[in-house]
CSV table of C-alpha atoms in Angstrom, one decimal:
chain,number,residue,atom,x,y,z
A,168,ASP,CA,112.0,119.5,107.2
A,169,SER,CA,109.7,120.8,109.9
A,170,GLY,CA,111.2,124.2,110.1
A,171,VAL,CA,112.2,123.7,113.7
A,172,THR,CA,115.9,123.7,114.3
A,173,GLN,CA,117.8,122.3,117.3
A,174,THR,CA,121.5,122.5,118.2
A,175,PRO,CA,123.6,120.7,118.9
A,176,LYS,CA,122.7,117.4,117.3
A,177,HIS,CA,124.8,115.4,119.7
A,178,LEU,CA,126.2,116.2,123.1
A,179,ILE,CA,128.5,114.0,125.2
A,180,THR,CA,129.3,115.2,128.7
A,181,ALA,CA,130.1,113.9,132.2
A,182,THR,CA,128.0,113.5,135.3
A,183,GLY,CA,127.7,116.7,137.3
A,184,GLN,CA,128.1,118.9,134.3
A,185,ARG,CA,125.7,121.5,132.9
A,186,VAL,CA,124.6,121.8,129.3
A,187,THR,CA,122.3,124.1,127.2
A,188,LEU,CA,120.2,122.9,124.4
A,189,ARG,CA,118.9,125.4,121.9
A,190,CYS,CA,115.7,125.5,119.8
A,191,SER,CA,114.5,127.8,117.1
A,192,PRO,CA,110.8,127.5,116.3
A,193,ARG,CA,109.1,127.7,112.9
A,194,SER,CA,108.7,131.2,111.6
A,195,GLY,CA,105.5,132.6,113.1
A,196,ASP,CA,105.1,130.0,115.9
A,197,LEU,CA,104.8,131.5,119.3
A,198,SER,CA,104.9,128.3,121.4
A,199,VAL,CA,107.8,126.1,122.1
A,200,TYR,CA,107.6,122.7,123.8
A,201,TRP,CA,110.4,120.6,125.2
A,202,TYR,CA,110.3,116.8,125.4
A,203,GLN,CA,112.6,114.1,126.7
A,204,GLN,CA,112.5,110.7,125.0
A,205,SER,CA,114.3,107.8,126.6
A,206,LEU,CA,114.0,104.0,126.1
A,207,ASP,CA,112.6,103.4,129.6
A,208,GLN,CA,110.4,106.5,130.0
A,209,GLY,CA,109.1,107.0,126.5
A,210,LEU,CA,108.1,110.5,125.4
A,211,GLN,CA,107.8,112.9,128.3
A,212,PHE,CA,106.6,116.5,128.1
A,213,LEU,CA,108.9,118.8,130.0
A,214,ILE,CA,107.7,122.4,129.6
A,215,GLN,CA,106.0,124.8,127.3
A,216,TYR,CA,106.6,128.5,126.6
A,217,TYR,CA,104.2,130.8,124.8
A,218,ASN,CA,105.5,134.2,123.6
A,219,GLY,CA,108.1,134.3,126.3
A,220,GLU,CA,106.0,133.1,129.2
A,221,GLU,CA,105.9,129.7,130.8
A,222,ARG,CA,102.5,128.1,129.8
A,223,ALA,CA,102.6,124.6,131.0
A,224,LYS,CA,104.9,122.3,133.0
A,225,GLY,CA,105.2,118.6,132.8
A,226,ASN,CA,107.6,116.2,134.3
A,227,ILE,CA,110.5,118.6,134.5
A,228,LEU,CA,113.1,118.0,137.2
A,229,GLU,CA,114.2,120.9,139.4
A,230,ARG,CA,117.7,120.5,137.9
A,231,PHE,CA,116.3,121.5,134.5
A,232,SER,CA,115.1,124.9,133.5
A,233,ALA,CA,114.1,126.6,130.3
A,234,GLN,CA,113.4,130.0,128.9
A,235,GLN,CA,112.1,131.6,125.7
A,236,PHE,CA,113.8,134.7,124.5
A,237,PRO,CA,112.2,137.8,122.8
A,238,ASP,CA,113.2,136.4,119.4
A,239,LEU,CA,111.2,133.3,120.4
A,240,HIS,CA,114.1,130.9,120.4
A,241,SER,CA,114.3,128.7,123.5
A,242,GLU,CA,117.0,127.1,125.6
A,243,LEU,CA,116.8,124.1,127.9
A,244,ASN,CA,119.3,124.1,130.6
A,245,LEU,CA,120.2,120.8,132.3
A,246,SER,CA,122.4,120.9,135.3
A,247,SER,CA,124.0,118.4,137.8
A,248,LEU,CA,123.7,115.9,135.1
A,249,GLU,CA,123.2,112.2,136.0
A,250,LEU,CA,123.5,109.1,133.9
A,251,GLY,CA,119.8,108.8,133.7
A,252,ASP,CA,119.5,112.1,131.9
A,253,SER,CA,120.9,110.5,128.8
A,254,ALA,CA,118.1,110.8,126.3
A,255,LEU,CA,116.9,112.4,123.1
A,256,TYR,CA,115.6,115.9,123.8
A,257,PHE,CA,113.0,117.2,121.3
A,258,CYS,CA,111.8,120.7,120.8
A,259,ALA,CA,108.5,121.4,119.1
A,260,SER,CA,106.7,124.6,118.1
A,261,SER,CA,103.1,125.6,117.4
A,262,LEU,CA,101.1,128.7,116.7
A,263,GLY,CA,99.8,128.3,120.3
A,264,GLN,CA,96.8,130.5,119.8
A,265,GLY,CA,93.7,130.1,121.9
A,266,ARG,CA,92.8,127.2,124.2
A,267,SER,CA,93.0,124.5,121.6
A,268,VAL,CA,96.3,122.8,121.0
A,269,ASP,CA,97.6,123.3,117.5
A,270,GLU,CA,99.6,120.9,115.6
A,271,GLN,CA,103.1,120.7,117.0
A,272,PHE,CA,106.1,120.6,114.6
A,273,PHE,CA,109.1,118.8,115.9
A,274,GLY,CA,112.8,119.4,115.5
A,275,PRO,CA,115.4,116.7,114.8
A,276,GLY,CA,116.3,116.5,118.5
A,277,THR,CA,119.5,116.7,120.5
A,278,ARG,CA,121.0,113.4,121.7
A,279,LEU,CA,122.5,113.8,125.1
A,280,THR,CA,124.9,111.2,126.4
A,281,VAL,CA,126.0,111.5,130.0
A,282,LEU,CA,129.1,109.4,130.9
B,1236,ALA,CA,93.7,114.2,134.8
B,1237,GLN,CA,93.6,113.2,131.2
B,1238,SER,CA,95.5,110.1,130.2
B,1239,VAL,CA,96.1,108.2,126.9
B,1240,SER,CA,96.4,104.5,126.5
B,1241,GLN,CA,98.0,102.7,123.6
B,1242,HIS,CA,97.4,99.1,124.4
B,1243,ASN,CA,99.8,97.6,121.8
B,1244,HIS,CA,103.4,98.4,122.6
B,1245,HIS,CA,104.8,96.3,119.7
B,1246,VAL,CA,103.0,95.1,116.6
B,1247,ILE,CA,104.6,93.0,113.9
B,1248,LEU,CA,102.8,92.6,110.5
B,1249,SER,CA,103.6,91.3,107.1
B,1250,GLU,CA,103.4,93.7,104.1
B,1251,ALA,CA,99.9,94.1,102.7
B,1252,ALA,CA,98.3,93.2,106.1
B,1253,SER,CA,95.7,95.6,107.5
B,1254,LEU,CA,96.6,97.7,110.5
B,1255,GLU,CA,94.7,99.0,113.5
B,1256,LEU,CA,96.4,100.6,116.4
B,1257,GLY,CA,94.3,101.4,119.5
B,1258,CYS,CA,94.2,104.7,121.3
B,1259,ASN,CA,91.9,105.5,124.2
B,1260,TYR,CA,91.7,108.6,126.3
B,1261,SER,CA,90.3,108.9,129.8
B,1262,TYR,CA,87.7,111.6,129.8
B,1263,GLY,CA,85.3,113.3,127.4
B,1264,GLY,CA,84.3,116.8,126.7
B,1265,THR,CA,85.8,118.6,123.8
B,1266,VAL,CA,89.0,117.0,122.7
B,1267,ASN,CA,91.6,117.4,120.0
B,1268,LEU,CA,93.2,114.2,119.0
B,1269,PHE,CA,96.4,113.5,117.1
B,1270,TRP,CA,98.5,110.7,115.7
B,1271,TYR,CA,102.2,111.3,115.2
B,1272,VAL,CA,104.7,109.0,113.6
B,1273,GLN,CA,108.4,108.7,114.3
B,1274,TYR,CA,110.4,106.8,111.6
B,1275,PRO,CA,113.7,105.3,112.6
B,1276,GLY,CA,116.2,108.0,113.4
B,1277,GLN,CA,113.8,110.8,112.6
B,1278,HIS,CA,111.8,113.3,114.5
B,1279,LEU,CA,108.0,113.0,115.1
B,1280,GLN,CA,105.7,114.2,112.4
B,1281,LEU,CA,102.0,114.6,112.2
B,1282,LEU,CA,100.0,111.8,110.6
B,1283,LEU,CA,96.5,113.2,111.1
B,1284,LYS,CA,94.4,115.1,113.6
B,1285,TYR,CA,90.8,115.5,114.7
B,1286,PHE,CA,89.4,118.8,115.9
B,1287,SER,CA,85.7,118.6,114.9
B,1288,GLY,CA,83.4,117.5,112.2
B,1289,ASP,CA,83.6,114.2,110.4
B,1290,PRO,CA,84.8,111.6,112.9
B,1291,LEU,CA,86.6,109.7,110.1
B,1292,VAL,CA,89.8,111.5,109.5
B,1293,LYS,CA,92.2,110.9,106.6
B,1294,GLY,CA,95.9,111.6,107.0
B,1295,ILE,CA,99.0,111.2,105.0
B,1296,LYS,CA,100.4,108.0,103.5
B,1297,GLY,CA,97.0,106.3,103.4
B,1298,PHE,CA,96.4,106.4,107.2
B,1299,GLU,CA,93.0,107.2,108.7
B,1300,ALA,CA,91.6,107.3,112.2
B,1301,GLU,CA,88.1,107.2,113.6
B,1302,PHE,CA,87.0,109.2,116.5
B,1303,ILE,CA,84.3,107.3,118.5
B,1304,LYS,CA,83.2,109.6,121.3
B,1305,SER,CA,81.2,107.0,123.2
B,1306,LYS,CA,84.2,104.8,123.4
B,1307,PHE,CA,86.7,107.5,124.1
B,1308,SER,CA,88.8,106.1,121.2
B,1309,PHE,CA,90.7,107.3,118.3
B,1310,ASN,CA,92.1,104.2,116.5
B,1311,LEU,CA,94.5,104.4,113.7
B,1312,ARG,CA,94.0,102.3,110.6
B,1313,LYS,CA,95.6,101.5,107.3
B,1314,PRO,CA,94.1,98.9,104.9
B,1315,SER,CA,97.5,97.6,103.5
B,1316,VAL,CA,100.8,98.4,105.2
B,1317,GLN,CA,104.2,98.7,103.5
B,1318,TRP,CA,107.7,98.0,104.8
B,1319,SER,CA,108.2,101.7,104.9
B,1320,ASP,CA,105.5,102.0,107.6
B,1321,THR,CA,107.9,100.6,110.1
B,1322,ALA,CA,108.0,103.3,112.8
B,1323,GLU,CA,106.8,104.2,116.2
B,1324,TYR,CA,103.3,105.7,116.4
B,1325,PHE,CA,102.1,108.0,119.1
B,1326,CYS,CA,98.5,109.0,120.0
B,1327,ALA,CA,98.0,112.4,121.8
B,1328,VAL,CA,95.1,114.3,123.3
B,1329,ASN,CA,95.0,117.9,124.2
B,1330,SER,CA,94.5,118.9,127.9
B,1331,ASN,CA,95.2,122.3,129.4
B,1332,TYR,CA,97.4,123.8,126.7
B,1333,GLN,CA,99.5,120.6,126.4
B,1334,LEU,CA,99.3,117.3,124.6
B,1335,ILE,CA,99.0,114.2,126.7
B,1336,TRP,CA,100.9,111.4,124.9
B,1337,GLY,CA,100.4,107.7,124.8
B,1338,ALA,CA,103.4,105.4,125.4
B,1339,GLY,CA,103.7,104.7,121.7
B,1340,THR,CA,103.4,101.6,119.5
B,1341,LYS,CA,106.4,100.2,117.7
B,1342,LEU,CA,105.3,98.8,114.4
B,1343,ILE,CA,107.5,96.5,112.4
B,1344,ILE,CA,106.6,95.4,108.9
B,1345,LYS,CA,108.2,92.3,107.6
B,1346,PRO,CA,109.0,92.4,103.9
C-alpha cells in the first residue's frame, strides 16, 4: 500500500458525459501528479500540482482539467468524454520539494470505461 | 526536450535467466533516474533510483541498475529472474519538475 488513495476504482459512463476522479496523496506529500495509461499510448503524464498550484503540464487535453484543494487532495475532471478516453488514470504523490524530482508514490488507479 | 528510450518492448525469459533492460535518455547534465515496476493488475512502484554517488544502484527484489553518464544509459539488471518478476518495467528521468517516462518493457518469465 503506497498511501495514495483513489476513488472510484471503476467508472463506466457514456460518450459526452463528464466525470470526476479523486486522489488523496500520502500524508505529508505536497505534490500530486495525474497520469493516463492506455494500451496504445502507454503511460502519459497529464498534470502536476504542488501545494495547490499547477506546477507542470503534460499531454492533457483541453477537455480535461484538474485542481488541488487546500487539504491537498486533487480531482481530475474529464468532460465531453470520447471512446478514446477509456484508460487507467493514476494519481501519484511526492514531497515535491526543490528542483529535483522526488520518488513518486502511485495510487491503485481508476479504470474509466467510456461506452 | 528530454526523452527516454526503452528499446525492448517485450522480453520473454526462462526462470533463472539473467536480465538486462535498456534505458537511454537524451541529454546530460544533472539527472535523477528511476526504474518503476507494474505487476499485473497493480499500481506502479519504485524499484530503484539514482540521484548521485555510486553509479551502481541496488534496489528491491535483487534488481540493480548502472548509471553510465557517457552513454546516457541506466540499464536495469537482475542476475537470475523468477516467475514473479513478470511485470512491466518503466524507466524515468527527471526534467523540469516532472518525470519523463519510457514506453515500458513487458517482461514475461516462463516457469
